[in-house]
Amino acid sequence: MAGDGDKIPHGKLCWLRNSPAARRLRLSHAEERITGRGGESAPQSRGGIGGLLVGSWELLLLMAFVTQHQIQKGSSDYFLTSGDKIRFFFEKGVLDERGDFLIPKEKSISKIGHALHAYDPVFKQITHSSKVQELGRKLGLERPVVVQSMYIFKQPGIGGEVTPHQDATFLHTEPLGRILGFWIALEDATPENGCLWFIPGSHTSGITRRMVRAASGTSTCVEFVGSEPAYDNSQFIPLPIRKGGLILIHGEVVHKSELNSSESSRHAFTFHVMEAKDTSWSKENWLQPTPELPFPSLYT
């Protein structure tokens, strides 16, 4: 789906515009288009930071198209080329085979990523705020660069489980220990709505598994190399946090979050930085800098 301005095939777009989901969207929302770089429908700050224009019917129209490709084929390229764009990802099972929403449309989205820090003015300001830069300097970061950012919704009732993992599995560097996550709670995060859980001290044991880009021509876009250890659930401790709080996540600490089975969402904005001084970013990582968006400095 990437390339050529990420245009939607005309026939598919016409079908979507005439689908019941599109008709419902047109009835309840203005027909507007807010566009970001390269034709991507970009979230803007309007009506509260959590809104992200999920109510825009054209945005949801694009989202419906994307989900169909995720259900079928074509999601690989959409994911692999999302590092320098603002794109939309969904909870499982939110559309039927015809593209109709099975749940309210505003509850269907799982996350938005992965370049909010570069192309959305609100999240760019948050990422490069004076407080964040001051914290980076206090932590001794000399040349931190921002590699990705995400808005995570953790929808009530269906917000999916995130299994135990280490961020360095997906964002690998040589040497290790150069990735740091900033996780900002936009709503209260509790054990009931899916707060983060950590294994204390697990950042000292390195990693045993990596996610790398699969060879071209294979049926999947990424593959795992190495083995994932079996974690003892009794070792995890929850880290509930109030709205506005910040959690710093070491790249090798083991963490997870449970299914959100509550009636409350758990919105968060998160971004990852890499200490670029004397560090090599793996060319096998799914996420790669591009000529259009080299990893920008955290410091401005």
PDB file of C-alpha atoms in Angstrom:
ATOM      1  CA  MET A   1       0.000   0.000   0.000  1.00  0.00           C
ATOM      2  CA  ALA A   2       2.986   2.312   0.431  1.00  0.00           C
ATOM      3  CA  GLY A   3       4.399   4.455  -2.332  1.00  0.00           C
ATOM      4  CA  ASP A   4       2.723   6.783  -4.840  1.00  0.00           C
ATOM      5  CA  GLY A   5       1.490   8.941  -1.986  1.00  0.00           C
ATOM      6  CA  ASP A   6      -0.179   5.914  -0.377  1.00  0.00           C
ATOM      7  CA  LYS A   7      -3.186   6.315  -2.657  1.00  0.00           C
ATOM      8  CA  ILE A   8      -6.219   4.121  -2.109  1.00  0.00           C
ATOM      9  CA  PRO A   9      -7.225   2.179  -5.245  1.00  0.00           C
ATOM     10  CA  HIS A  10     -10.209   3.901  -6.810  1.00  0.00           C
ATOM     11  CA  GLY A  11     -12.409   0.821  -6.918  1.00  0.00           C
ATOM     12  CA  LYS A  12     -11.769  -0.019  -3.282  1.00  0.00           C
ATOM     13  CA  LEU A  13     -12.407   3.579  -2.247  1.00  0.00           C
ATOM     14  CA  CYS A  14     -15.719   3.674  -4.122  1.00  0.00           C
ATOM     15  CA  TRP A  15     -16.772   0.408  -2.497  1.00  0.00           C
ATOM     16  CA  LEU A  16     -15.917   1.757   0.924  1.00  0.00           C
ATOM     17  CA  ARG A  17     -17.739   5.018   0.327  1.00  0.00           C
ATOM     18  CA  ASN A  18     -20.900   3.058  -0.405  1.00  0.00           C
ATOM     19  CA  SER A  19     -20.505   0.601   2.463  1.00  0.00           C
ATOM     20  CA  PRO A  20     -22.858   0.829   5.455  1.00  0.00           C
ATOM     21  CA  ALA A  21     -19.953   1.886   7.668  1.00  0.00           C
ATOM     22  CA  ALA A  22     -19.091   4.796   5.387  1.00  0.00           C
ATOM     23  CA  ARG A  23     -22.719   5.884   5.165  1.00  0.00           C
ATOM     24  CA  ARG A  24     -23.006   5.917   8.942  1.00  0.00           C
ATOM     25  CA  LEU A  25     -19.819   7.958   9.169  1.00  0.00           C
ATOM     26  CA  ARG A  26     -21.074  10.493   6.651  1.00  0.00           C
ATOM     27  CA  LEU A  27     -24.263  10.928   8.596  1.00  0.00           C
ATOM     28  CA  SER A  28     -22.478  11.667  11.858  1.00  0.00           C
ATOM     29  CA  HIS A  29     -19.336  13.540  10.811  1.00  0.00           C
ATOM     30  CA  ALA A  30     -18.354  16.368   8.509  1.00  0.00           C
ATOM     31  CA  GLU A  31     -16.764  15.315   5.251  1.00  0.00           C
ATOM     32  CA  GLU A  32     -13.371  16.797   5.889  1.00  0.00           C
ATOM     33  CA  ARG A  33      -9.833  15.777   5.127  1.00  0.00           C
ATOM     34  CA  ILE A  34      -6.889  16.757   7.226  1.00  0.00           C
ATOM     35  CA  THR A  35      -3.761  15.583   5.531  1.00  0.00           C
ATOM     36  CA  GLY A  36      -0.258  15.113   6.759  1.00  0.00           C
ATOM     37  CA  ARG A  37       2.898  14.340   4.870  1.00  0.00           C
ATOM     38  CA  GLY A  38       2.621  12.206   1.758  1.00  0.00           C
ATOM     39  CA  GLY A  39      -1.157  12.024   1.733  1.00  0.00           C
ATOM     40  CA  GLU A  40      -1.421  10.366   5.151  1.00  0.00           C
ATOM     41  CA  SER A  41      -4.461  11.412   7.130  1.00  0.00           C
ATOM     42  CA  ALA A  42      -2.837  13.010  10.159  1.00  0.00           C
ATOM     43  CA  PRO A  43      -4.274  13.364  13.640  1.00  0.00           C
ATOM     44  CA  GLN A  44      -4.516  16.910  14.908  1.00  0.00           C
ATOM     45  CA  SER A  45      -5.195  18.269  18.368  1.00  0.00           C
ATOM     46  CA  ARG A  46      -8.887  19.168  18.389  1.00  0.00           C
ATOM     47  CA  GLY A  47     -11.444  18.712  21.104  1.00  0.00           C
ATOM     48  CA  GLY A  48      -8.895  17.251  23.527  1.00  0.00           C
ATOM     49  CA  ILE A  49      -5.647  15.429  22.998  1.00  0.00           C
ATOM     50  CA  GLY A  50      -7.312  12.004  23.028  1.00  0.00           C
ATOM     51  CA  GLY A  51      -9.649  12.825  20.163  1.00  0.00           C
ATOM     52  CA  LEU A  52      -7.009  12.634  17.432  1.00  0.00           C
ATOM     53  CA  LEU A  53      -9.713  13.124  14.829  1.00  0.00           C
ATOM     54  CA  VAL A  54     -10.826   9.521  15.143  1.00  0.00           C
ATOM     55  CA  GLY A  55     -14.280  10.917  14.403  1.00  0.00           C
ATOM     56  CA  SER A  56     -13.324  12.193  10.950  1.00  0.00           C
ATOM     57  CA  TRP A  57     -15.204  10.033   8.464  1.00  0.00           C
ATOM     58  CA  GLU A  58     -12.481  10.167   5.817  1.00  0.00           C
ATOM     59  CA  LEU A  59      -9.938   9.115   8.390  1.00  0.00           C
ATOM     60  CA  LEU A  60     -12.103   6.163   9.402  1.00  0.00           C
ATOM     61  CA  LEU A  61     -12.636   5.382   5.732  1.00  0.00           C
ATOM     62  CA  LEU A  62      -8.876   5.037   5.326  1.00  0.00           C
ATOM     63  CA  MET A  63      -8.761   3.044   8.556  1.00  0.00           C
ATOM     64  CA  ALA A  64     -11.374   0.621   7.268  1.00  0.00           C
ATOM     65  CA  PHE A  65      -9.342   0.112   4.098  1.00  0.00           C
ATOM     66  CA  VAL A  66      -6.195  -0.504   6.091  1.00  0.00           C
ATOM     67  CA  THR A  67      -7.876  -3.044   8.311  1.00  0.00           C
ATOM     68  CA  GLN A  68      -9.089  -5.007   5.327  1.00  0.00           C
ATOM     69  CA  HIS A  69      -5.505  -5.178   4.115  1.00  0.00           C
ATOM     70  CA  GLN A  70      -4.364  -6.300   7.529  1.00  0.00           C
ATOM     71  CA  ILE A  71      -6.976  -9.045   7.481  1.00  0.00           C
ATOM     72  CA  GLN A  72      -5.952 -10.017   3.955  1.00  0.00           C
ATOM     73  CA  LYS A  73      -2.530  -9.378   2.417  1.00  0.00           C
ATOM     74  CA  GLY A  74      -0.695  -6.078   2.125  1.00  0.00           C
ATOM     75  CA  SER A  75      -0.288  -5.173   5.780  1.00  0.00           C
ATOM     76  CA  SER A  76       3.422  -6.009   5.721  1.00  0.00           C
ATOM     77  CA  ASP A  77       4.387  -3.015   3.619  1.00  0.00           C
ATOM     78  CA  TYR A  78       1.987  -0.772   5.494  1.00  0.00           C
ATOM     79  CA  PHE A  79       3.698  -1.688   8.762  1.00  0.00           C
ATOM     80  CA  LEU A  80       7.302  -1.708   7.532  1.00  0.00           C
ATOM     81  CA  THR A  81       6.983   1.730   5.937  1.00  0.00           C
ATOM     82  CA  SER A  82       5.211   3.373   8.881  1.00  0.00           C
ATOM     83  CA  GLY A  83       8.364   4.581  10.631  1.00  0.00           C
ATOM     84  CA  ASP A  84       8.322   7.978   8.945  1.00  0.00           C
ATOM     85  CA  LYS A  85       4.543   8.353   8.730  1.00  0.00           C
ATOM     86  CA  ILE A  86       1.430   8.656  10.865  1.00  0.00           C
ATOM     87  CA  ARG A  87      -0.556   5.465  10.440  1.00  0.00           C
ATOM     88  CA  PHE A  88      -3.369   3.598  12.140  1.00  0.00           C
ATOM     89  CA  PHE A  89      -3.499   0.123  13.657  1.00  0.00           C
ATOM     90  CA  PHE A  90      -6.499  -1.731  15.034  1.00  0.00           C
ATOM     91  CA  GLU A  91      -7.722  -4.143  17.618  1.00  0.00           C
ATOM     92  CA  LYS A  92      -8.510  -7.592  16.262  1.00  0.00           C
ATOM     93  CA  GLY A  93     -11.997  -8.359  15.075  1.00  0.00           C
ATOM     94  CA  VAL A  94     -13.384  -4.839  14.832  1.00  0.00           C
ATOM     95  CA  LEU A  95     -14.683  -5.185  11.247  1.00  0.00           C
ATOM     96  CA  ASP A  96     -16.711  -7.878   9.585  1.00  0.00           C
ATOM     97  CA  GLU A  97     -15.955  -9.316   6.150  1.00  0.00           C
ATOM     98  CA  ARG A  98     -17.851  -6.468   4.445  1.00  0.00           C
ATOM     99  CA  GLY A  99     -15.881  -3.769   6.226  1.00  0.00           C
ATOM    100  CA  ASP A 100     -18.650  -2.833   8.640  1.00  0.00           C
ATOM    101  CA  PHE A 101     -17.754  -1.907  12.186  1.00  0.00           C
ATOM    102  CA  LEU A 102     -18.710  -4.557  14.724  1.00  0.00           C
ATOM    103  CA  ILE A 103     -18.152  -2.119  17.590  1.00  0.00           C
ATOM    104  CA  PRO A 104     -18.411   1.690  17.758  1.00  0.00           C
ATOM    105  CA  LYS A 105     -15.808   3.095  15.382  1.00  0.00           C
ATOM    106  CA  GLU A 106     -14.143   5.237  18.030  1.00  0.00           C
ATOM    107  CA  LYS A 107     -13.457   2.060  20.023  1.00  0.00           C
ATOM    108  CA  SER A 108     -11.809   0.171  17.157  1.00  0.00           C
ATOM    109  CA  ILE A 109      -8.370   1.758  16.995  1.00  0.00           C
ATOM    110  CA  SER A 110      -5.467   0.271  18.946  1.00  0.00           C
ATOM    111  CA  LYS A 111      -2.661   2.728  18.263  1.00  0.00           C
ATOM    112  CA  ILE A 112      -1.377   5.482  15.982  1.00  0.00           C
ATOM    113  CA  GLY A 113       2.301   5.509  14.980  1.00  0.00           C
ATOM    114  CA  HIS A 114       5.122   5.838  14.354  1.00  0.00           C
ATOM    115  CA  ALA A 115       6.130   9.432  13.542  1.00  0.00           C
ATOM    116  CA  LEU A 116       3.814  11.566  15.660  1.00  0.00           C
ATOM    117  CA  HIS A 117       6.928  13.194  17.115  1.00  0.00           C
ATOM    118  CA  ALA A 118       7.859  14.522  13.690  1.00  0.00           C
ATOM    119  CA  TYR A 119       4.600  15.425  11.950  1.00  0.00           C
ATOM    120  CA  ASP A 120       1.968  16.211  14.571  1.00  0.00           C
ATOM    121  CA  PRO A 121       2.589  19.611  16.201  1.00  0.00           C
ATOM    122  CA  VAL A 122       1.132  18.628  19.583  1.00  0.00           C
ATOM    123  CA  PHE A 123       3.175  15.466  19.983  1.00  0.00           C
ATOM    124  CA  LYS A 124       6.264  17.081  18.509  1.00  0.00           C
ATOM    125  CA  GLN A 125       6.003  19.744  21.206  1.00  0.00           C
ATOM    126  CA  ILE A 126       5.567  17.123  23.938  1.00  0.00           C
ATOM    127  CA  THR A 127       8.480  15.013  22.713  1.00  0.00           C
ATOM    128  CA  HIS A 128      10.868  17.955  22.545  1.00  0.00           C
ATOM    129  CA  SER A 129       9.525  19.838  25.550  1.00  0.00           C
ATOM    130  CA  SER A 130      11.957  21.571  27.859  1.00  0.00           C
ATOM    131  CA  LYS A 131      11.111  19.123  30.653  1.00  0.00           C
ATOM    132  CA  VAL A 132      11.919  16.111  28.484  1.00  0.00           C
ATOM    133  CA  GLN A 133      15.162  17.681  27.278  1.00  0.00           C
ATOM    134  CA  GLU A 134      16.154  18.578  30.821  1.00  0.00           C
ATOM    135  CA  LEU A 135      15.465  15.009  31.937  1.00  0.00           C
ATOM    136  CA  GLY A 136      17.566  13.642  29.083  1.00  0.00           C
ATOM    137  CA  ARG A 137      20.514  15.763  30.144  1.00  0.00           C
ATOM    138  CA  LYS A 138      20.114  14.742  33.792  1.00  0.00           C
ATOM    139  CA  LEU A 139      20.213  11.113  32.658  1.00  0.00           C
ATOM    140  CA  GLY A 140      23.500  11.799  30.882  1.00  0.00           C
ATOM    141  CA  LEU A 141      22.208  11.410  27.337  1.00  0.00           C
ATOM    142  CA  GLU A 142      24.669  13.176  25.049  1.00  0.00           C
ATOM    143  CA  ARG A 143      23.250  12.622  21.554  1.00  0.00           C
ATOM    144  CA  PRO A 144      19.748  11.205  21.999  1.00  0.00           C
ATOM    145  CA  VAL A 145      17.664  10.779  18.860  1.00  0.00           C
ATOM    146  CA  VAL A 146      13.957   9.939  18.654  1.00  0.00           C
ATOM    147  CA  VAL A 147      13.334   6.700  16.779  1.00  0.00           C
ATOM    148  CA  GLN A 148       9.559   6.251  17.074  1.00  0.00           C
ATOM    149  CA  SER A 149       6.404   7.443  18.816  1.00  0.00           C
ATOM    150  CA  MET A 150       2.940   6.008  19.380  1.00  0.00           C
ATOM    151  CA  TYR A 151      -0.444   6.985  20.781  1.00  0.00           C
ATOM    152  CA  ILE A 152      -1.841   3.878  22.485  1.00  0.00           C
ATOM    153  CA  PHE A 153      -5.570   3.684  23.224  1.00  0.00           C
ATOM    154  CA  LYS A 154      -5.980   0.426  25.208  1.00  0.00           C
ATOM    155  CA  GLN A 155      -9.697   0.439  24.520  1.00  0.00           C
ATOM    156  CA  PRO A 156     -12.176  -0.521  27.280  1.00  0.00           C
ATOM    157  CA  GLY A 157     -13.212  -4.149  27.165  1.00  0.00           C
ATOM    158  CA  ILE A 158     -11.077  -5.080  24.141  1.00  0.00           C
ATOM    159  CA  GLY A 159      -7.704  -3.363  24.585  1.00  0.00           C
ATOM    160  CA  GLY A 160      -5.398  -6.242  23.774  1.00  0.00           C
ATOM    161  CA  GLU A 161      -2.850  -7.923  26.020  1.00  0.00           C
ATOM    162  CA  VAL A 162       0.785  -7.015  25.364  1.00  0.00           C
ATOM    163  CA  THR A 163       2.798 -10.122  26.155  1.00  0.00           C
ATOM    164  CA  PRO A 164       6.081  -9.970  28.114  1.00  0.00           C
ATOM    165  CA  HIS A 165       8.819  -8.434  26.005  1.00  0.00           C
ATOM    166  CA  GLN A 166      11.920  -6.243  25.921  1.00  0.00           C
ATOM    167  CA  ASP A 167      11.976  -3.186  23.680  1.00  0.00           C
ATOM    168  CA  ALA A 168      15.518  -4.034  22.542  1.00  0.00           C
ATOM    169  CA  THR A 169      14.080  -7.155  20.897  1.00  0.00           C
ATOM    170  CA  PHE A 170      12.473  -4.840  18.352  1.00  0.00           C
ATOM    171  CA  LEU A 171      14.812  -1.821  18.531  1.00  0.00           C
ATOM    172  CA  HIS A 172      18.256  -3.410  18.584  1.00  0.00           C
ATOM    173  CA  THR A 173      21.506  -1.507  18.984  1.00  0.00           C
ATOM    174  CA  GLU A 174      25.192  -2.267  19.335  1.00  0.00           C
ATOM    175  CA  PRO A 175      26.022  -2.049  22.136  1.00  0.00           C
ATOM    176  CA  LEU A 176      22.870  -2.790  24.103  1.00  0.00           C
ATOM    177  CA  GLY A 177      21.652  -0.390  26.768  1.00  0.00           C
ATOM    178  CA  ARG A 178      21.115   2.533  24.392  1.00  0.00           C
ATOM    179  CA  ILE A 179      17.303   2.502  24.087  1.00  0.00           C
ATOM    180  CA  LEU A 180      15.050   4.346  26.526  1.00  0.00           C
ATOM    181  CA  GLY A 181      11.262   4.561  26.422  1.00  0.00           C
ATOM    182  CA  PHE A 182       9.254   7.547  27.652  1.00  0.00           C
ATOM    183  CA  TRP A 183       5.722   6.410  28.557  1.00  0.00           C
ATOM    184  CA  ILE A 184       3.326   9.237  29.434  1.00  0.00           C
ATOM    185  CA  ALA A 185      -0.046   8.384  30.954  1.00  0.00           C
ATOM    186  CA  LEU A 186      -2.807  10.465  29.374  1.00  0.00           C
ATOM    187  CA  GLU A 187      -5.351   8.740  31.605  1.00  0.00           C
ATOM    188  CA  ASP A 188      -5.028   6.918  34.906  1.00  0.00           C
ATOM    189  CA  ALA A 189      -3.432   3.500  34.338  1.00  0.00           C
ATOM    190  CA  THR A 190      -4.599   0.864  36.815  1.00  0.00           C
ATOM    191  CA  PRO A 191      -4.353  -2.925  37.105  1.00  0.00           C
ATOM    192  CA  GLU A 192      -7.980  -3.054  35.967  1.00  0.00           C
ATOM    193  CA  ASN A 193      -7.531  -1.110  32.712  1.00  0.00           C
ATOM    194  CA  GLY A 194      -4.148  -2.519  31.714  1.00  0.00           C
ATOM    195  CA  CYS A 195      -1.297  -0.695  33.453  1.00  0.00           C
ATOM    196  CA  LEU A 196       2.281  -1.761  32.805  1.00  0.00           C
ATOM    197  CA  TRP A 197       3.874  -4.642  34.725  1.00  0.00           C
ATOM    198  CA  PHE A 198       7.643  -5.110  35.141  1.00  0.00           C
ATOM    199  CA  ILE A 199      10.139  -7.705  36.350  1.00  0.00           C
ATOM    200  CA  PRO A 200      12.496  -5.729  38.616  1.00  0.00           C
ATOM    201  CA  GLY A 201      16.157  -6.129  37.712  1.00  0.00           C
ATOM    202  CA  SER A 202      15.446  -7.877  34.405  1.00  0.00           C
ATOM    203  CA  HIS A 203      17.282  -5.154  32.479  1.00  0.00           C
ATOM    204  CA  THR A 204      20.613  -6.655  33.601  1.00  0.00           C
ATOM    205  CA  SER A 205      20.246 -10.011  31.811  1.00  0.00           C
ATOM    206  CA  GLY A 206      20.566  -8.978  28.161  1.00  0.00           C
ATOM    207  CA  ILE A 207      18.244 -10.298  25.442  1.00  0.00           C
ATOM    208  CA  THR A 208      17.800 -13.728  23.921  1.00  0.00           C
ATOM    209  CA  ARG A 209      15.517 -12.904  21.000  1.00  0.00           C
ATOM    210  CA  ARG A 210      15.354 -10.331  18.216  1.00  0.00           C
ATOM    211  CA  MET A 211      12.702  -9.356  15.690  1.00  0.00           C
ATOM    212  CA  VAL A 212      14.309  -8.742  12.290  1.00  0.00           C
ATOM    213  CA  ARG A 213      13.119  -7.994   8.790  1.00  0.00           C
ATOM    214  CA  ALA A 214      12.361 -11.200   6.915  1.00  0.00           C
ATOM    215  CA  ALA A 215      14.020 -11.949   3.599  1.00  0.00           C
ATOM    216  CA  SER A 216      12.157 -10.623   0.575  1.00  0.00           C
ATOM    217  CA  GLY A 217       9.757 -13.074  -0.971  1.00  0.00           C
ATOM    218  CA  THR A 218       8.796 -14.716   2.308  1.00  0.00           C
ATOM    219  CA  SER A 219       5.220 -14.851   3.559  1.00  0.00           C
ATOM    220  CA  THR A 220       5.863 -12.569   6.540  1.00  0.00           C
ATOM    221  CA  CYS A 221       7.476  -9.163   6.876  1.00  0.00           C
ATOM    222  CA  VAL A 222       9.388  -9.896  10.084  1.00  0.00           C
ATOM    223  CA  GLU A 223      10.655 -12.945  11.918  1.00  0.00           C
ATOM    224  CA  PHE A 224      12.062 -13.732  15.338  1.00  0.00           C
ATOM    225  CA  VAL A 225      15.609 -14.962  15.820  1.00  0.00           C
ATOM    226  CA  GLY A 226      16.506 -16.696  19.064  1.00  0.00           C
ATOM    227  CA  SER A 227      14.228 -17.940  21.815  1.00  0.00           C
ATOM    228  CA  GLU A 228      11.987 -16.194  24.302  1.00  0.00           C
ATOM    229  CA  PRO A 229      12.401 -17.420  27.872  1.00  0.00           C
ATOM    230  CA  ALA A 230       9.402 -18.525  29.869  1.00  0.00           C
ATOM    231  CA  TYR A 231       8.727 -15.779  32.389  1.00  0.00           C
ATOM    232  CA  ASP A 232       7.385 -16.456  35.860  1.00  0.00           C
ATOM    233  CA  ASN A 233       4.233 -14.379  36.261  1.00  0.00           C
ATOM    234  CA  SER A 234       4.858 -14.112  39.993  1.00  0.00           C
ATOM    235  CA  GLN A 235       7.949 -11.987  39.254  1.00  0.00           C
ATOM    236  CA  PHE A 236       5.948  -9.187  37.643  1.00  0.00           C
ATOM    237  CA  ILE A 237       4.842  -6.204  39.694  1.00  0.00           C
ATOM    238  CA  PRO A 238       2.219  -3.695  38.502  1.00  0.00           C
ATOM    239  CA  LEU A 239       3.076  -0.036  38.086  1.00  0.00           C
ATOM    240  CA  PRO A 240      -0.183   1.928  38.240  1.00  0.00           C
ATOM    241  CA  ILE A 241       0.241   5.603  37.491  1.00  0.00           C
ATOM    242  CA  ARG A 242      -1.948   8.693  37.520  1.00  0.00           C
ATOM    243  CA  LYS A 243      -2.800  10.795  34.494  1.00  0.00           C
ATOM    244  CA  GLY A 244       0.190  12.975  33.567  1.00  0.00           C
ATOM    245  CA  GLY A 245       2.757  10.618  35.083  1.00  0.00           C
ATOM    246  CA  LEU A 246       5.880   9.442  33.286  1.00  0.00           C
ATOM    247  CA  ILE A 247       7.453   5.979  33.257  1.00  0.00           C
ATOM    248  CA  LEU A 248      10.986   5.552  31.906  1.00  0.00           C
ATOM    249  CA  ILE A 249      11.502   2.111  30.357  1.00  0.00           C
ATOM    250  CA  HIS A 250      14.985   0.643  29.967  1.00  0.00           C
ATOM    251  CA  GLY A 251      15.378  -1.093  26.614  1.00  0.00           C
ATOM    252  CA  GLU A 252      16.089  -4.469  28.194  1.00  0.00           C
ATOM    253  CA  VAL A 253      13.615  -4.503  31.099  1.00  0.00           C
ATOM    254  CA  VAL A 254      10.917  -7.178  30.738  1.00  0.00           C
ATOM    255  CA  HIS A 255       7.435  -5.684  30.834  1.00  0.00           C
ATOM    256  CA  LYS A 256       3.881  -6.398  29.756  1.00  0.00           C
ATOM    257  CA  SER A 257       0.291  -5.226  30.072  1.00  0.00           C
ATOM    258  CA  GLU A 258      -2.874  -7.246  30.498  1.00  0.00           C
ATOM    259  CA  LEU A 259      -6.108  -7.150  28.530  1.00  0.00           C
ATOM    260  CA  ASN A 260      -8.204  -4.135  29.439  1.00  0.00           C
ATOM    261  CA  SER A 261     -11.326  -5.810  30.775  1.00  0.00           C
ATOM    262  CA  SER A 262     -12.599  -2.653  32.474  1.00  0.00           C
ATOM    263  CA  GLU A 263     -14.997   0.004  31.231  1.00  0.00           C
ATOM    264  CA  SER A 264     -12.251   2.661  31.159  1.00  0.00           C
ATOM    265  CA  SER A 265      -9.731   3.298  28.408  1.00  0.00           C
ATOM    266  CA  ARG A 266      -6.022   3.705  29.153  1.00  0.00           C
ATOM    267  CA  HIS A 267      -4.622   6.261  26.724  1.00  0.00           C
ATOM    268  CA  ALA A 268      -0.865   6.839  26.666  1.00  0.00           C
ATOM    269  CA  PHE A 269       1.702   8.595  24.508  1.00  0.00           C
ATOM    270  CA  THR A 270       5.046   6.860  24.257  1.00  0.00           C
ATOM    271  CA  PHE A 271       8.262   7.469  22.369  1.00  0.00           C
ATOM    272  CA  HIS A 272      11.683   5.846  22.293  1.00  0.00           C
ATOM    273  CA  VAL A 273      15.062   7.516  22.134  1.00  0.00           C
ATOM    274  CA  MET A 274      18.468   6.080  21.323  1.00  0.00           C
ATOM    275  CA  GLU A 275      21.766   7.377  22.635  1.00  0.00           C
ATOM    276  CA  ALA A 276      23.418   7.844  19.257  1.00  0.00           C
ATOM    277  CA  LYS A 277      26.933   8.491  20.543  1.00  0.00           C
ATOM    278  CA  ASP A 278      29.122   5.459  19.777  1.00  0.00           C
ATOM    279  CA  THR A 279      26.017   3.438  18.913  1.00  0.00           C
ATOM    280  CA  SER A 280      25.059   1.415  15.819  1.00  0.00           C
ATOM    281  CA  TRP A 281      21.416   0.981  14.866  1.00  0.00           C
ATOM    282  CA  SER A 282      20.801  -2.489  13.465  1.00  0.00           C
ATOM    283  CA  LYS A 283      19.984  -2.552   9.760  1.00  0.00           C
ATOM    284  CA  GLU A 284      17.898  -5.651  10.496  1.00  0.00           C
ATOM    285  CA  ASN A 285      15.443  -3.715  12.682  1.00  0.00           C
ATOM    286  CA  TRP A 286      11.955  -3.369  11.238  1.00  0.00           C
ATOM    287  CA  LEU A 287      12.184   0.383  11.866  1.00  0.00           C
ATOM    288  CA  GLN A 288      14.709   2.282   9.772  1.00  0.00           C
ATOM    289  CA  PRO A 289      15.522   5.975   9.339  1.00  0.00           C
ATOM    290  CA  THR A 290      14.710   7.336   5.896  1.00  0.00           C
ATOM    291  CA  PRO A 291      15.978  10.245   3.778  1.00  0.00           C
ATOM    292  CA  GLU A 292      12.640  11.942   4.498  1.00  0.00           C
ATOM    293  CA  LEU A 293      12.967  11.390   8.248  1.00  0.00           C
ATOM    294  CA  PRO A 294      16.382  10.669   9.714  1.00  0.00           C
ATOM    295  CA  PHE A 295      16.102  10.079  13.433  1.00  0.00           C
ATOM    296  CA  PRO A 296      15.779  13.630  14.812  1.00  0.00           C
ATOM    297  CA  SER A 297      17.746  14.860  17.805  1.00  0.00           C
ATOM    298  CA  LEU A 298      15.819  14.999  21.051  1.00  0.00           C
ATOM    299  CA  TYR A 299      17.592  18.257  21.825  1.00  0.00           C
ATOM    300  CA  THR A 300      16.540  21.355  19.931  1.00  0.00           C
TER     301      THR A 300
END
